[in-house]
Structure formats: structure tokens, C-alpha cells
């Protein structure tokens, strides 16, 4: 199934959360190839985006986990009626506007914004967001420096941060991986599925944290 037939339920519906194969591999502690084999063999149903990327629904994932007697933490699924807060940091007003408009009717997320690295530091400390979507290329303090300062503060260091930039060359992706960002989204974003994408990063981060603990 492609994006035109992709389910469009709200995030309050369990199946409305979709995960990448990378995220599922992290949840189960297996290789990406193992997840691909599960999908190819039909053990785990998956949808495909127009670009050919697999997406696995939360309900299908839970059903599969139960068949293996594998206990997926309840924290993977956000409580109904309790939106998660995302702080979007970018120096482009149009980008901030588009994210706000895209998620305006979201039942799973509420959005706050900051238009500079300096303001990002203030807002992260004030809001304690559940996730930060952070532009890497800003004129005052770039995203790598914001991320470094965030991780140096113990009370903020566990907040997941997803890097975002239009300059997604191999060097940038290497630096993102080495720094330890939760994830990476190249611009232009696929706004049509932004809510599920951000929720997926949140839940995968929770799974990884619980697995470590």
C-alpha cells in the first residue's frame, strides 16, 4: 500500500502510530535485516510509502510482540487525551508556521516554537518538552552547540532531540550520528505524515531508554 491508501486515523487510535523498520529493530534489540525478514515473510504486516519505505502500525506491532510473548512496555503508547509537547527550533518563520499548521489538529502532540538557538536554550529549560525538533544551521548558535549544551545539563540530558536540516550531506549525517541525536529528518519534511514521524521518534526513544534501564 502506498501513501494514498495509508490509514489516516488520529494518534488516539493505537494503529495510528507507525514505525520505521529501524525503530522496530531498536525496540526488539534485533538487526534491521531481521525486521526486514519478518516483514517479507508476512509475520509483521507493513505498509509502504511512495518512496518504498516500510511503515509498521502499532497495533500490528503489539500483536506480533504478543505472539512472541515479548512484553512491549505500555509507555510505548501515549495515554489517550494527554498530548506530548514538541519544541520546534528553526530560524525560518515559514518553517515554524508550516509545522504549527500541520499539527494544529493533532490529538497526540502540542507544539511550541523557538526561532533561535539562544531562545531554544531558554524554552527547553522552561517547557521541559517531550521532544525537540532542532534545525542544525542557525545564525546565532547552531544546532550542534544547542545539543551539546542540552546534554551537559543533567536535568535536560534525557530529552530526545531530532536534528533537521536542508544540508543533509554525508558529513552532516556523520556528525549527527556521532553526537548522539535521537534521529534525523532532512528538509523538506514530509508534512503529510509529520505527526506519526515525531511520535515514532518519541516512542522509539522510550523503548531504547527502558531497554537500557
Coordinates of C-alpha atoms in Angstrom, one line a residue:
X1 CA 0.0 0.0 0.0
X2 CA 1.3 3.5 -0.8
X3 CA 0.7 6.8 0.9
X4 CA -2.6 7.3 -1.0
X5 CA -4.1 4.4 0.8
X6 CA -2.2 4.9 4.1
X7 CA -4.5 5.0 7.1
X8 CA -5.3 8.5 8.4
X9 CA -6.6 7.8 11.9
X10 CA -5.8 10.1 14.8
X11 CA -3.0 9.3 17.2
X12 CA -5.5 8.5 19.9
X13 CA -6.2 5.3 17.8
X14 CA -3.5 2.8 18.6
X15 CA -2.9 1.8 15.0
X16 CA -2.3 5.5 14.0
X17 CA 1.3 5.3 15.3
X18 CA 3.6 4.0 12.6
X19 CA 7.2 3.0 13.0
X20 CA 10.2 2.6 10.6
X21 CA 12.0 -0.7 10.4
X22 CA 15.0 1.0 12.1
X23 CA 12.8 2.0 15.1
X24 CA 11.3 -1.5 15.4
X25 CA 14.8 -3.1 15.3
X26 CA 15.7 -0.8 18.2
X27 CA 12.6 -1.8 20.2
X28 CA 13.2 -5.5 19.9
X29 CA 17.0 -5.3 20.0
X30 CA 17.5 -7.1 16.7
X31 CA 19.1 -6.2 13.4
X32 CA 17.5 -4.3 10.6
X33 CA 17.8 -7.5 8.4
X34 CA 15.7 -9.4 11.0
X35 CA 12.9 -6.9 10.8
X36 CA 13.0 -7.0 7.0
X37 CA 12.7 -10.8 7.2
X38 CA 9.7 -10.6 9.5
X39 CA 8.0 -8.2 7.0
X40 CA 9.0 -10.2 3.9
X41 CA 7.7 -13.4 5.4
X42 CA 4.4 -11.9 6.3
X43 CA 4.9 -12.2 10.1
X44 CA 4.6 -8.5 10.5
X45 CA 2.3 -6.5 8.2
X46 CA 3.8 -3.4 6.8
X47 CA 2.7 -0.5 4.6
X48 CA 4.9 1.2 2.0
X49 CA 5.3 4.9 1.3
X50 CA 5.7 6.1 -2.3
X51 CA 9.4 6.1 -1.7
X52 CA 9.3 2.3 -0.9
X53 CA 9.9 2.7 2.8
X54 CA 8.2 0.3 5.2
X55 CA 6.0 1.5 8.0
X56 CA 4.7 -0.8 10.7
X57 CA 1.5 0.0 12.7
X58 CA 1.4 0.0 16.5
X59 CA -1.5 -2.5 16.6
X60 CA 0.3 -4.9 14.3
X61 CA 3.5 -4.5 16.2
X62 CA 1.8 -5.2 19.6
X63 CA 0.0 -8.3 18.1
X64 CA 3.4 -9.6 16.8
X65 CA 5.0 -9.0 20.1
X66 CA 2.3 -10.9 21.9
X67 CA 2.8 -13.8 19.5
X68 CA 6.4 -14.0 20.7
X69 CA 5.4 -13.5 24.3
X70 CA 7.5 -10.3 24.2
X71 CA 6.4 -7.6 26.6
X72 CA 6.3 -4.2 24.8
X73 CA 6.2 -1.5 27.5
X74 CA 2.9 0.3 27.9
X75 CA 4.9 3.5 27.8
X76 CA 5.4 3.0 24.1
X77 CA 1.8 4.1 23.6
X78 CA 0.8 7.6 24.7
X79 CA -2.1 7.9 27.1
X80 CA -5.3 9.0 25.4
X81 CA -6.1 12.7 25.9
X82 CA -2.6 13.6 27.1
X83 CA -0.7 15.3 24.2
X84 CA 3.1 15.3 24.1
X85 CA 4.9 18.6 23.8
X86 CA 7.3 19.1 20.9
X87 CA 9.6 22.2 20.8
X88 CA 10.4 23.1 17.2
X89 CA 13.6 25.2 16.8
X90 CA 14.3 27.0 13.5
X91 CA 15.2 30.5 12.3
X92 CA 12.9 30.3 9.3
X93 CA 9.4 31.7 10.2
X94 CA 7.8 29.9 7.3
X95 CA 9.0 26.5 8.5
X96 CA 7.7 27.2 12.0
X97 CA 4.4 28.2 10.6
X98 CA 4.1 25.1 8.5
X99 CA 4.8 22.8 11.4
X100 CA 2.3 24.6 13.6
X101 CA -0.4 24.4 10.8
X102 CA 0.4 20.8 10.1
X103 CA 0.0 19.8 13.7
X104 CA -2.8 22.2 14.7
X105 CA -5.4 19.5 14.9
X106 CA -3.2 16.9 16.4
X107 CA -4.6 14.9 19.3
X108 CA -1.2 13.5 20.2
X109 CA 1.1 16.5 20.1
X110 CA 1.2 20.1 21.1
X111 CA 3.7 22.4 19.5
X112 CA 5.9 25.2 20.9
X113 CA 8.5 27.1 18.8
X114 CA 11.7 29.0 19.2
X115 CA 13.4 30.9 16.4
X116 CA 17.0 30.9 17.6
X117 CA 19.5 28.7 19.3
X118 CA 19.5 31.2 22.3
X119 CA 15.7 31.0 22.7
X120 CA 15.9 27.3 22.3
X121 CA 18.0 27.0 25.4
X122 CA 15.6 29.2 27.4
X123 CA 12.5 27.3 26.2
X124 CA 13.8 23.9 26.7
X125 CA 14.6 24.7 30.4
X126 CA 11.2 26.4 30.8
X127 CA 8.9 23.9 29.0
X128 CA 10.8 20.6 29.5
X129 CA 9.4 19.3 26.2
X130 CA 9.0 15.6 25.4
X131 CA 10.9 16.1 22.2
X132 CA 12.9 18.8 20.4
X133 CA 13.0 19.1 16.6
X134 CA 16.2 21.1 16.1
X135 CA 17.4 22.9 13.0
X136 CA 21.2 22.5 12.7
X137 CA 22.0 25.6 10.7
X138 CA 21.1 28.8 12.6
X139 CA 22.9 32.1 12.6
X140 CA 23.4 32.7 16.3
X141 CA 24.0 29.3 17.9
X142 CA 23.9 26.3 15.6
X143 CA 22.0 23.1 16.5
X144 CA 25.1 21.1 17.3
X145 CA 26.1 23.6 20.0
X146 CA 22.5 23.8 21.4
X147 CA 22.5 20.0 21.6
X148 CA 25.9 19.9 23.3
X149 CA 24.7 22.4 26.0
X150 CA 21.5 20.5 26.5
X151 CA 23.4 17.3 27.2
X152 CA 25.6 19.0 29.7
X153 CA 22.6 19.8 31.9
X154 CA 21.7 16.7 33.8
X155 CA 18.0 17.7 34.2
X156 CA 17.6 18.1 30.5
X157 CA 20.0 15.5 29.1
X158 CA 17.4 12.8 28.6
X159 CA 15.1 14.9 26.3
X160 CA 15.2 13.3 22.9
X161 CA 16.4 15.7 20.1
X162 CA 15.8 15.1 16.4
X163 CA 18.1 17.0 14.1
X164 CA 16.7 18.7 11.0
X165 CA 18.4 20.5 8.1
X166 CA 18.3 21.1 4.4
X167 CA 22.1 20.4 4.2
X168 CA 21.9 16.7 4.6
X169 CA 25.3 15.6 3.2
X170 CA 27.4 12.7 4.4
X171 CA 29.4 14.8 6.7
X172 CA 26.4 16.3 8.5
X173 CA 24.8 12.9 8.9
X174 CA 28.1 11.5 10.4
X175 CA 28.2 14.4 12.9
X176 CA 24.6 13.8 13.8
X177 CA 25.2 10.1 14.5
X178 CA 28.4 10.8 16.4
X179 CA 26.8 13.5 18.6
X180 CA 24.0 11.1 19.6
X181 CA 20.9 12.8 18.3
X182 CA 17.7 10.7 18.7
X183 CA 17.1 10.9 14.9
X184 CA 17.5 12.9 11.8
X185 CA 15.0 14.5 9.3
X186 CA 16.2 16.0 6.1
X187 CA 14.4 19.1 4.7
X188 CA 12.0 19.5 3.0
X189 CA 10.0 17.5 5.5
X190 CA 7.1 15.2 4.5
X191 CA 4.5 17.2 6.3
X192 CA 1.6 14.8 5.5
X193 CA 3.0 12.2 7.9
X194 CA 4.8 14.5 10.4
X195 CA 2.7 13.7 13.4
X196 CA 3.3 9.9 13.1
X197 CA 7.0 10.5 12.3
X198 CA 7.6 12.6 15.5
X199 CA 5.5 10.2 17.7
X200 CA 7.6 7.4 16.2
X201 CA 10.8 9.0 17.4
X202 CA 9.3 9.6 20.8
X203 CA 8.2 6.0 21.3
X204 CA 11.4 4.5 19.9
X205 CA 13.4 6.7 22.3
X206 CA 11.2 5.5 25.2
X207 CA 11.7 1.9 24.2
X208 CA 15.5 2.4 24.0
X209 CA 15.6 4.1 27.4
X210 CA 13.5 1.3 29.0
X211 CA 15.7 -1.4 27.4
X212 CA 18.8 0.3 29.0
X213 CA 17.2 0.6 32.4

